[in-house]
mmCIF file of N, CA, C and O in Angstrom:
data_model
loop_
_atom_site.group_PDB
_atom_site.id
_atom_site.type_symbol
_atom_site.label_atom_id
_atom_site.label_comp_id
_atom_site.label_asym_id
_atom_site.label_seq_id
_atom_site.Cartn_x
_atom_site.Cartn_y
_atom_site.Cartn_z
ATOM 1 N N UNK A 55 4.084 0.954 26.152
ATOM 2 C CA UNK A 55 4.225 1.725 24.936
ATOM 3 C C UNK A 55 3.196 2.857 24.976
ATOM 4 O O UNK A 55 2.031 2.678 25.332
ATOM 5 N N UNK A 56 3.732 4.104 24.565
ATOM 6 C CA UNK A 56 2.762 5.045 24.654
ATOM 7 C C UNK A 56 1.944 5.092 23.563
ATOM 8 O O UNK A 56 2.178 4.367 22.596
ATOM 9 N N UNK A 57 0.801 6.019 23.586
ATOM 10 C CA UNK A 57 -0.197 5.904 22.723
ATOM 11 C C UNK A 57 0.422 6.714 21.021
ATOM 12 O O UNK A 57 -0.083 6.509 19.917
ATOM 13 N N UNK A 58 1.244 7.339 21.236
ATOM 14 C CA UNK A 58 2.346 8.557 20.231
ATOM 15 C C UNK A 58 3.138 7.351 19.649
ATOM 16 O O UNK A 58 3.547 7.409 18.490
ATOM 17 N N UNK A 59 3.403 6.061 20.571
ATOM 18 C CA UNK A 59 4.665 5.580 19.708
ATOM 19 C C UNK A 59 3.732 4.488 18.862
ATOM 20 O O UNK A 59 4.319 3.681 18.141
ATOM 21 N N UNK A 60 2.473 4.467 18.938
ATOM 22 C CA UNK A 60 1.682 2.969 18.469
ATOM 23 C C UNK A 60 1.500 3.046 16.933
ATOM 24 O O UNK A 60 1.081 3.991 16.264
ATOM 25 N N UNK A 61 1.919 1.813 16.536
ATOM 26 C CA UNK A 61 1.620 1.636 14.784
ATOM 27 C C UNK A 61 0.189 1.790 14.597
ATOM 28 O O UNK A 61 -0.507 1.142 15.379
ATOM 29 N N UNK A 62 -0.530 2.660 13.549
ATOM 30 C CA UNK A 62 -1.605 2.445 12.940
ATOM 31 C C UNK A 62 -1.592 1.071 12.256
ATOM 32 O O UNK A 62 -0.697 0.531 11.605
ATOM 33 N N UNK A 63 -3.016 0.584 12.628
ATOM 34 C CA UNK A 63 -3.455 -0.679 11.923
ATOM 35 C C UNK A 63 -3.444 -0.809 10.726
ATOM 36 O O UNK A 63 -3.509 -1.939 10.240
ATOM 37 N N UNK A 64 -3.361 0.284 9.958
ATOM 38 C CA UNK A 64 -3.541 0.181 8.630
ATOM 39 C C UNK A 64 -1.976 -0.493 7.869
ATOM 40 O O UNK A 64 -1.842 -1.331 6.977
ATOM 41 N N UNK A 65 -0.982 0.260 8.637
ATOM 42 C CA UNK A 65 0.397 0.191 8.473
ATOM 43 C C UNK A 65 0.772 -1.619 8.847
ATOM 44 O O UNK A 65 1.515 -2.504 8.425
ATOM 45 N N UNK A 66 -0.152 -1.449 9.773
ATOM 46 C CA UNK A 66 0.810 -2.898 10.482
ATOM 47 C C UNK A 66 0.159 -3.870 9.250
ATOM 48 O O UNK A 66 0.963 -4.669 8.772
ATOM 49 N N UNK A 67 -1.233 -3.883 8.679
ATOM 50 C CA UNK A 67 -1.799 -4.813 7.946
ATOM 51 C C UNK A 67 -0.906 -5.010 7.053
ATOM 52 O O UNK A 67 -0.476 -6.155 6.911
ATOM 53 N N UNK A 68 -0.145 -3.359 5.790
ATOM 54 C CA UNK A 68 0.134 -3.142 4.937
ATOM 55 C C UNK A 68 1.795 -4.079 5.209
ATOM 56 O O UNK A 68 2.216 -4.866 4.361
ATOM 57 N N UNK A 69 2.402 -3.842 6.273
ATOM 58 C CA UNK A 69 3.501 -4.815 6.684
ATOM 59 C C UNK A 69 3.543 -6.593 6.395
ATOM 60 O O UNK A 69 4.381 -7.345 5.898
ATOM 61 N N UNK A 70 2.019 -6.803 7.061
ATOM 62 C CA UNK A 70 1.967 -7.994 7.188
ATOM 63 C C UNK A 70 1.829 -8.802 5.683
ATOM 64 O O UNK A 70 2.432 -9.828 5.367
ATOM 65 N N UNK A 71 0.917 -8.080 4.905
ATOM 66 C CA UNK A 71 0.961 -8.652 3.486
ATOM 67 C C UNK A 71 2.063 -8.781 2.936
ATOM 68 O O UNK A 71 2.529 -9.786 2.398
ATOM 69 N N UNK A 72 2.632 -7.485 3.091
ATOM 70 C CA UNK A 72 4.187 -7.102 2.214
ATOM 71 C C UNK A 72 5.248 -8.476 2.597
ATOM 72 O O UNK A 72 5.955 -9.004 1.739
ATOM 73 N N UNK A 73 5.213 -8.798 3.643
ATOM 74 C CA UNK A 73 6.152 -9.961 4.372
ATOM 75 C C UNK A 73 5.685 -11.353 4.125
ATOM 76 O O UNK A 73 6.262 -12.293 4.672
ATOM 77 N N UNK A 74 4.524 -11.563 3.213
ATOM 78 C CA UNK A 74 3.754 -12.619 2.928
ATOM 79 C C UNK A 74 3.425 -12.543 1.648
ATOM 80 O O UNK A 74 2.449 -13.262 1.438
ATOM 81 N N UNK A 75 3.791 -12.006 0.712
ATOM 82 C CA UNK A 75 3.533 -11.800 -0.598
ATOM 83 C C UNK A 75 2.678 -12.699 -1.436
ATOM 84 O O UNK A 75 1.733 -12.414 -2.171
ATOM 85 N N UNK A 76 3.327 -14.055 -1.104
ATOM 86 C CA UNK A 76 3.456 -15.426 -1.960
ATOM 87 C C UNK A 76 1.658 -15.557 -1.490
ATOM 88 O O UNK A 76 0.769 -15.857 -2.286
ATOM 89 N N UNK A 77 1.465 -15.261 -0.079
ATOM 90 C CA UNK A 77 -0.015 -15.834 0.408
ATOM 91 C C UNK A 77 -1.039 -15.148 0.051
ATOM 92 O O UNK A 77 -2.210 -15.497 0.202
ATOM 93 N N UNK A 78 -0.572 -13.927 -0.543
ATOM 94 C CA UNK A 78 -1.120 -12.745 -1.439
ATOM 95 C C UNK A 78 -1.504 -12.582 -2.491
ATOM 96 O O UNK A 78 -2.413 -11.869 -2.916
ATOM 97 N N UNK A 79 -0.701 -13.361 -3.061
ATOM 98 C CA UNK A 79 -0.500 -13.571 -4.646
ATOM 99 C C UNK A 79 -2.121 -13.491 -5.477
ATOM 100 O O UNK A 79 -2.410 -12.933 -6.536
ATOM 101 N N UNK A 80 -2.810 -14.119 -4.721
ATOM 102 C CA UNK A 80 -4.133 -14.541 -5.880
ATOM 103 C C UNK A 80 -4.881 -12.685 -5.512
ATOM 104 O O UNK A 80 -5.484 -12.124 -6.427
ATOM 105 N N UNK A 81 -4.760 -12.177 -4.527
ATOM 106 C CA UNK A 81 -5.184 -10.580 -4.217
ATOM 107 C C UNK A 81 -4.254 -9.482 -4.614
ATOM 108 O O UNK A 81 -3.720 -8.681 -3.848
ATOM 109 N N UNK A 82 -4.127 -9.551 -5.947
ATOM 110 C CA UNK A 82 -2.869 -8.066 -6.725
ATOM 111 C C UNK A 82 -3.177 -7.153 -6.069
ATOM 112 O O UNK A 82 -2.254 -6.631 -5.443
ATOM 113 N N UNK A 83 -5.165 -6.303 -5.843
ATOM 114 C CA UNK A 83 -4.484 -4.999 -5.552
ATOM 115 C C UNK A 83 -4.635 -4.811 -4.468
ATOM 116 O O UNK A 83 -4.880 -3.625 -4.248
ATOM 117 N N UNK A 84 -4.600 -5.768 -3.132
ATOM 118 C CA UNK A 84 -4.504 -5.742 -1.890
ATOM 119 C C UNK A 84 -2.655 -5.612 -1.323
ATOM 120 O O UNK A 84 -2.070 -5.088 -0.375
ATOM 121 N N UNK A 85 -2.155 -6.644 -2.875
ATOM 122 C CA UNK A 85 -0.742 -5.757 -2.552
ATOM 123 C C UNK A 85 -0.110 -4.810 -2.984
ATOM 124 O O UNK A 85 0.904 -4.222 -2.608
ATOM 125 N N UNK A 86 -0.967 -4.677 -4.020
ATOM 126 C CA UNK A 86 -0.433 -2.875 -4.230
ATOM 127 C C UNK A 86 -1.123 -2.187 -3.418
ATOM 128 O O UNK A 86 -0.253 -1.688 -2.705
ATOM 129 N N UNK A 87 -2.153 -1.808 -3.028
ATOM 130 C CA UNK A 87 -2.515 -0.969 -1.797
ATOM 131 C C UNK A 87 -1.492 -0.874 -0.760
ATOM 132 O O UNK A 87 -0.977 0.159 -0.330
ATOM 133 N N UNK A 88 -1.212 -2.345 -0.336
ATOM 134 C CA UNK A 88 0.034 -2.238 0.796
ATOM 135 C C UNK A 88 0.790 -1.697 0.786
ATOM 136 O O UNK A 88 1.150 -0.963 1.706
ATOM 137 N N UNK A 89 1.582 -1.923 -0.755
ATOM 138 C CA UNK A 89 2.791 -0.962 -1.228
ATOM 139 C C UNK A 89 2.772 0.419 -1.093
ATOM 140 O O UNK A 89 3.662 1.089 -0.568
ATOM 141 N N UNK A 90 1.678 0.854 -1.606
ATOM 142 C CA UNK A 90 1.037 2.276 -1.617
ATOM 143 C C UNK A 90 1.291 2.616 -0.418
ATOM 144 O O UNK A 90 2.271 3.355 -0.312
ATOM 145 N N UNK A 91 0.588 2.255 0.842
ATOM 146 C CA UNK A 91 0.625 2.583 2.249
ATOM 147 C C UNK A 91 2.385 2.485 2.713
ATOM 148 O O UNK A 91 2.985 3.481 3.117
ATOM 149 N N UNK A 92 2.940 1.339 2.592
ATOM 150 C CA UNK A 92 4.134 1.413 2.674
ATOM 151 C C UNK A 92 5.147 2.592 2.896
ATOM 152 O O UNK A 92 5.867 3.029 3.793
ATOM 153 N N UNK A 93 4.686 2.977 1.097
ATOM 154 C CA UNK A 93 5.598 4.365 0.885
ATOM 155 C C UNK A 93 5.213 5.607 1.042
ATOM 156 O O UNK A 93 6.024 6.533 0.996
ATOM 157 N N UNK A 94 3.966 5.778 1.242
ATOM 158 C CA UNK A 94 3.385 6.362 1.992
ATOM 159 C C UNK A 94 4.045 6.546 3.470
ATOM 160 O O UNK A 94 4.492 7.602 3.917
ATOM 161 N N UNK A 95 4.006 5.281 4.132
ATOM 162 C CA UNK A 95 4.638 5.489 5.653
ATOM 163 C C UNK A 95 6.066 6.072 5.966
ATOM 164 O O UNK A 95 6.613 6.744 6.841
ATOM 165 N N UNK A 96 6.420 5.352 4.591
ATOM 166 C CA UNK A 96 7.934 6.053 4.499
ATOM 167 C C UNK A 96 8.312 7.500 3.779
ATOM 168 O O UNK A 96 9.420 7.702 3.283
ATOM 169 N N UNK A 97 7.511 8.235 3.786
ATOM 170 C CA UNK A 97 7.291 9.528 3.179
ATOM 171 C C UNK A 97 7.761 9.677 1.876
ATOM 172 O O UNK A 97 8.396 10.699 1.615
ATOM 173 N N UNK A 98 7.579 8.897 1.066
ATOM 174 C CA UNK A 98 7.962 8.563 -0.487
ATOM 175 C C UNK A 98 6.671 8.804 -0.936
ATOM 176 O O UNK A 98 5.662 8.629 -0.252
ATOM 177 N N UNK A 99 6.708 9.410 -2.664
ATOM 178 C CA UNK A 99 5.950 9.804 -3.537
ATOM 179 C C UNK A 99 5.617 8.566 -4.231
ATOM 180 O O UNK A 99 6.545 8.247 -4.974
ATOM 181 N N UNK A 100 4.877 7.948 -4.258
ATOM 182 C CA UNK A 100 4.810 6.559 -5.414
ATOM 183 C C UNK A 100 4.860 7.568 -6.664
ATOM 184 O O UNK A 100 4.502 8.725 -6.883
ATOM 185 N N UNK A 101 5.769 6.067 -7.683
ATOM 186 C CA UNK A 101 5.552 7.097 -8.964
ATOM 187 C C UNK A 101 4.102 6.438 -9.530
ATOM 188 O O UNK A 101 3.588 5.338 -9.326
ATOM 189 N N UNK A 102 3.753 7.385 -10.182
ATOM 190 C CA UNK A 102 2.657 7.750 -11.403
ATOM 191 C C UNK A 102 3.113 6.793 -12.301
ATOM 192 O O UNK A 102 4.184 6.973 -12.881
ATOM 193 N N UNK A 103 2.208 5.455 -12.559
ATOM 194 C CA UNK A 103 2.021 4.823 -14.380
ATOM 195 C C UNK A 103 1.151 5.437 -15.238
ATOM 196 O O UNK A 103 1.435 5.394 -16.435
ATOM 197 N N UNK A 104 0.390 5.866 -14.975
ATOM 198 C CA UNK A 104 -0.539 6.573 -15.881
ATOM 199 C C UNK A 104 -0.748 8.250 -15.502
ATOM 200 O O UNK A 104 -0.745 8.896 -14.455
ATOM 201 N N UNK A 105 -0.913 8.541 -16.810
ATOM 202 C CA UNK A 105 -1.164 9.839 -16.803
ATOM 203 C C UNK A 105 -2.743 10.105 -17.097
ATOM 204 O O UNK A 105 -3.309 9.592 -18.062
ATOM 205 N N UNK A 106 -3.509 11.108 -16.003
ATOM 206 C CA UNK A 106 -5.139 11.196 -16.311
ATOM 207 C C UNK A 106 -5.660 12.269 -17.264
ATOM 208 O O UNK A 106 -5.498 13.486 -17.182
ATOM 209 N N UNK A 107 -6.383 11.496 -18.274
ATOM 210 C CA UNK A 107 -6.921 12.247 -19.293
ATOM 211 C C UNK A 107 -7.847 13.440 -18.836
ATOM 212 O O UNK A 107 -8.896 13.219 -18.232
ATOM 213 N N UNK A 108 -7.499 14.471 -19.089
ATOM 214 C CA UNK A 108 -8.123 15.462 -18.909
ATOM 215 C C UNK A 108 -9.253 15.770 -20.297
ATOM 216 O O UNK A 108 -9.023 15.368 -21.438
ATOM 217 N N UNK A 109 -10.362 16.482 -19.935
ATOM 218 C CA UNK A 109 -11.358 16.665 -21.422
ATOM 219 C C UNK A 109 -12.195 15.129 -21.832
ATOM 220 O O UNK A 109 -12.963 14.913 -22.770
ATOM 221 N N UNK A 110 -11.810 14.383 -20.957
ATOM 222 C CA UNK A 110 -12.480 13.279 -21.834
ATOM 223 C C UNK A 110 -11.489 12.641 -22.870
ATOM 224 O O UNK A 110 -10.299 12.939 -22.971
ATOM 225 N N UNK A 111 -12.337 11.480 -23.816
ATOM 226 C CA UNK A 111 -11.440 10.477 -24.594
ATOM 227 C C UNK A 111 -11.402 11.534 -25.718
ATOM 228 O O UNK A 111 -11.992 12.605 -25.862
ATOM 229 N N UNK A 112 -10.412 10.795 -26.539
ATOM 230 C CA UNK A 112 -9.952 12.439 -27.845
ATOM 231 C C UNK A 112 -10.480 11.160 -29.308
ATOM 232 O O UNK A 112 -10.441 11.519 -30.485
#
């Protein structure tokens, strides 16, 4: 395998959780990070839950 075709580690980790969820479970944002990276890998925009307050609290 050439060095162009090799998975980043980060990807392969983000795989391995994703495919193991259940063993995950007690670490939430280790699987949302994954997710994140995921769609990320797959050139997808995660959507936005929150919107950031600009100015400070009102």
């Amino acid at each position: 395998m050439s060095l162009a075709l090799a998975e980043p580690r980060v990807l392969s980790d983000a795989t391995e959780v994703l495919a193991n969820v259940a063993a995950y479970a007690h670490r939430p944002t280790l699987i949302h990070l994954a997710r994140l990276v995921a769609l990320t890998a797959a050139k997808t925009t995660p959507a936005q839950r929150r919107t950031a307050q600009i100015g400070g609290a009102a």
